[in-house]
Amino acid sequence: MATHQLQRGYIVVLEERCKGCELCVPACPEDILLMGRRTNHSGWNLVETQNMEKCIACNLCALICPDRAIDVYRFDKPLKVEIEETASV
Ligand code: SF4
Ligand code: SF4
């Protein structure tokens, strides 16, 4: 069965600006950001995203980033997204 959630926005990480400082990771109230293993051309570890459908476009990640490496986009109207439910054991 599918569940529905309202997505309010999404972010784009400008990878060549990211220096892997990790400040944005705990700043996100929805746990969307995490450090990955990929690196940019300067050799910094890149922040990555997960579960983007949970983004509430609060802008906290962009505000805390010292390198202005995150752009936040807010939808005019929240989108309804379908999410696959996983069975609990
Ligand atoms: S805008 Fe807010 S909810 Fe979306 S990724 Fe950034 S901190 Fe998380
Ligand atoms: S705060 Fe900015 S520079 Fe630091 S890891 Fe996040 S996106 Fe990269």
Coordinates of C-alpha atoms and ligand atoms in Angstrom, one line a residue:
M1 CA 0.0 0.0 0.0
A2 CA 1.3 3.5 -0.8
T3 CA 1.4 6.3 1.7
H4 CA 1.2 10.0 0.8
Q5 CA 3.3 12.9 1.9
L6 CA 3.4 16.5 1.0
Q7 CA 6.8 17.6 -0.4
R8 CA 7.4 21.3 0.0
G9 CA 10.7 21.7 -1.9
Y10 CA 14.0 20.2 -2.7
I11 CA 17.7 21.2 -2.6
V12 CA 20.6 21.0 -5.0
V13 CA 24.2 20.7 -3.7
L14 CA 26.6 22.6 -5.8
E15 CA 29.3 20.0 -5.6
E16 CA 32.3 22.0 -6.7
R17 CA 31.7 24.4 -3.8
C18 CA 31.2 21.8 -1.1
K19 CA 34.2 21.4 1.2
G20 CA 32.7 18.5 3.2
C21 CA 32.6 20.4 6.5
E22 CA 29.4 18.4 7.5
L23 CA 27.8 21.5 9.1
C24 CA 24.6 21.0 7.1
V25 CA 24.1 17.4 8.1
P26 CA 22.9 17.9 11.7
A27 CA 21.2 21.2 10.7
C28 CA 18.5 19.4 8.6
P29 CA 15.5 18.6 10.8
E30 CA 14.5 15.9 8.3
D31 CA 17.8 14.0 8.1
I32 CA 18.1 14.5 4.4
L33 CA 21.8 15.2 4.3
L34 CA 24.6 12.8 4.9
M35 CA 28.3 12.6 4.1
G36 CA 29.1 10.4 1.1
R37 CA 32.2 8.8 -0.3
R38 CA 32.3 10.7 -3.5
T39 CA 34.7 13.6 -3.8
N40 CA 34.7 16.7 -6.0
H41 CA 37.6 17.9 -8.2
S42 CA 39.3 19.5 -5.2
G43 CA 39.3 16.2 -3.3
W44 CA 36.7 17.2 -0.7
N45 CA 34.2 14.6 0.4
L46 CA 30.7 15.6 -0.8
V47 CA 27.5 15.8 1.1
E48 CA 24.7 13.7 -0.4
T49 CA 21.0 13.5 0.0
Q50 CA 18.4 10.9 0.9
N51 CA 14.6 10.9 1.2
M52 CA 14.2 14.2 -0.6
E53 CA 10.5 13.8 -0.5
K54 CA 10.7 14.8 3.2
C55 CA 12.3 18.2 2.4
I56 CA 10.2 21.0 3.9
A57 CA 12.3 23.7 2.2
C58 CA 13.2 25.3 5.6
N59 CA 16.5 26.7 4.2
L60 CA 18.5 25.7 7.3
C61 CA 21.1 23.8 5.3
A62 CA 21.7 26.7 3.0
L63 CA 21.9 29.2 5.8
I64 CA 24.5 27.2 7.7
C65 CA 26.7 26.3 4.7
P66 CA 29.8 28.6 4.8
D67 CA 30.5 28.0 1.1
R68 CA 27.0 28.7 -0.2
A69 CA 27.0 25.2 -1.7
I70 CA 23.3 24.5 -1.3
D71 CA 20.4 26.0 -3.3
V72 CA 16.9 25.4 -1.8
Y73 CA 13.8 25.4 -4.1
R74 CA 10.4 25.8 -2.6
F75 CA 7.3 24.7 -4.5
D76 CA 4.4 27.1 -4.9
K77 CA 2.1 24.4 -3.7
P78 CA 3.3 21.3 -1.8
L79 CA 3.4 18.2 -4.0
K80 CA 1.8 15.0 -3.0
V81 CA 4.2 12.2 -3.4
E82 CA 3.6 8.5 -3.1
I83 CA 6.0 6.5 -0.9
E84 CA 6.4 2.7 -0.9
E85 CA 5.7 1.3 2.5
T86 CA 8.2 -1.2 3.9
A87 CA 6.9 -4.0 6.0
S88 CA 7.9 -3.9 9.7
V89 CA 9.2 -7.0 11.3
Ligands
SF4_1 S1 15.7 22.8 3.2 FE1 15.5 22.1 5.3 S2 14.4 20.1 5.1 FE2 15.3 20.6 3.1 S3 17.3 19.6 3.1 FE3 17.6 21.7 3.8 S4 17.5 21.6 6.0 FE4 16.6 19.7 5.2
SF4_2 S1 27.8 22.9 4.9 FE1 28.2 23.3 2.7 S2 30.4 22.9 2.5 FE2 29.7 21.9 4.4 S3 29.2 19.8 3.9 FE3 27.3 21.0 3.8 S4 27.2 21.6 1.6 FE4 29.3 21.0 1.9

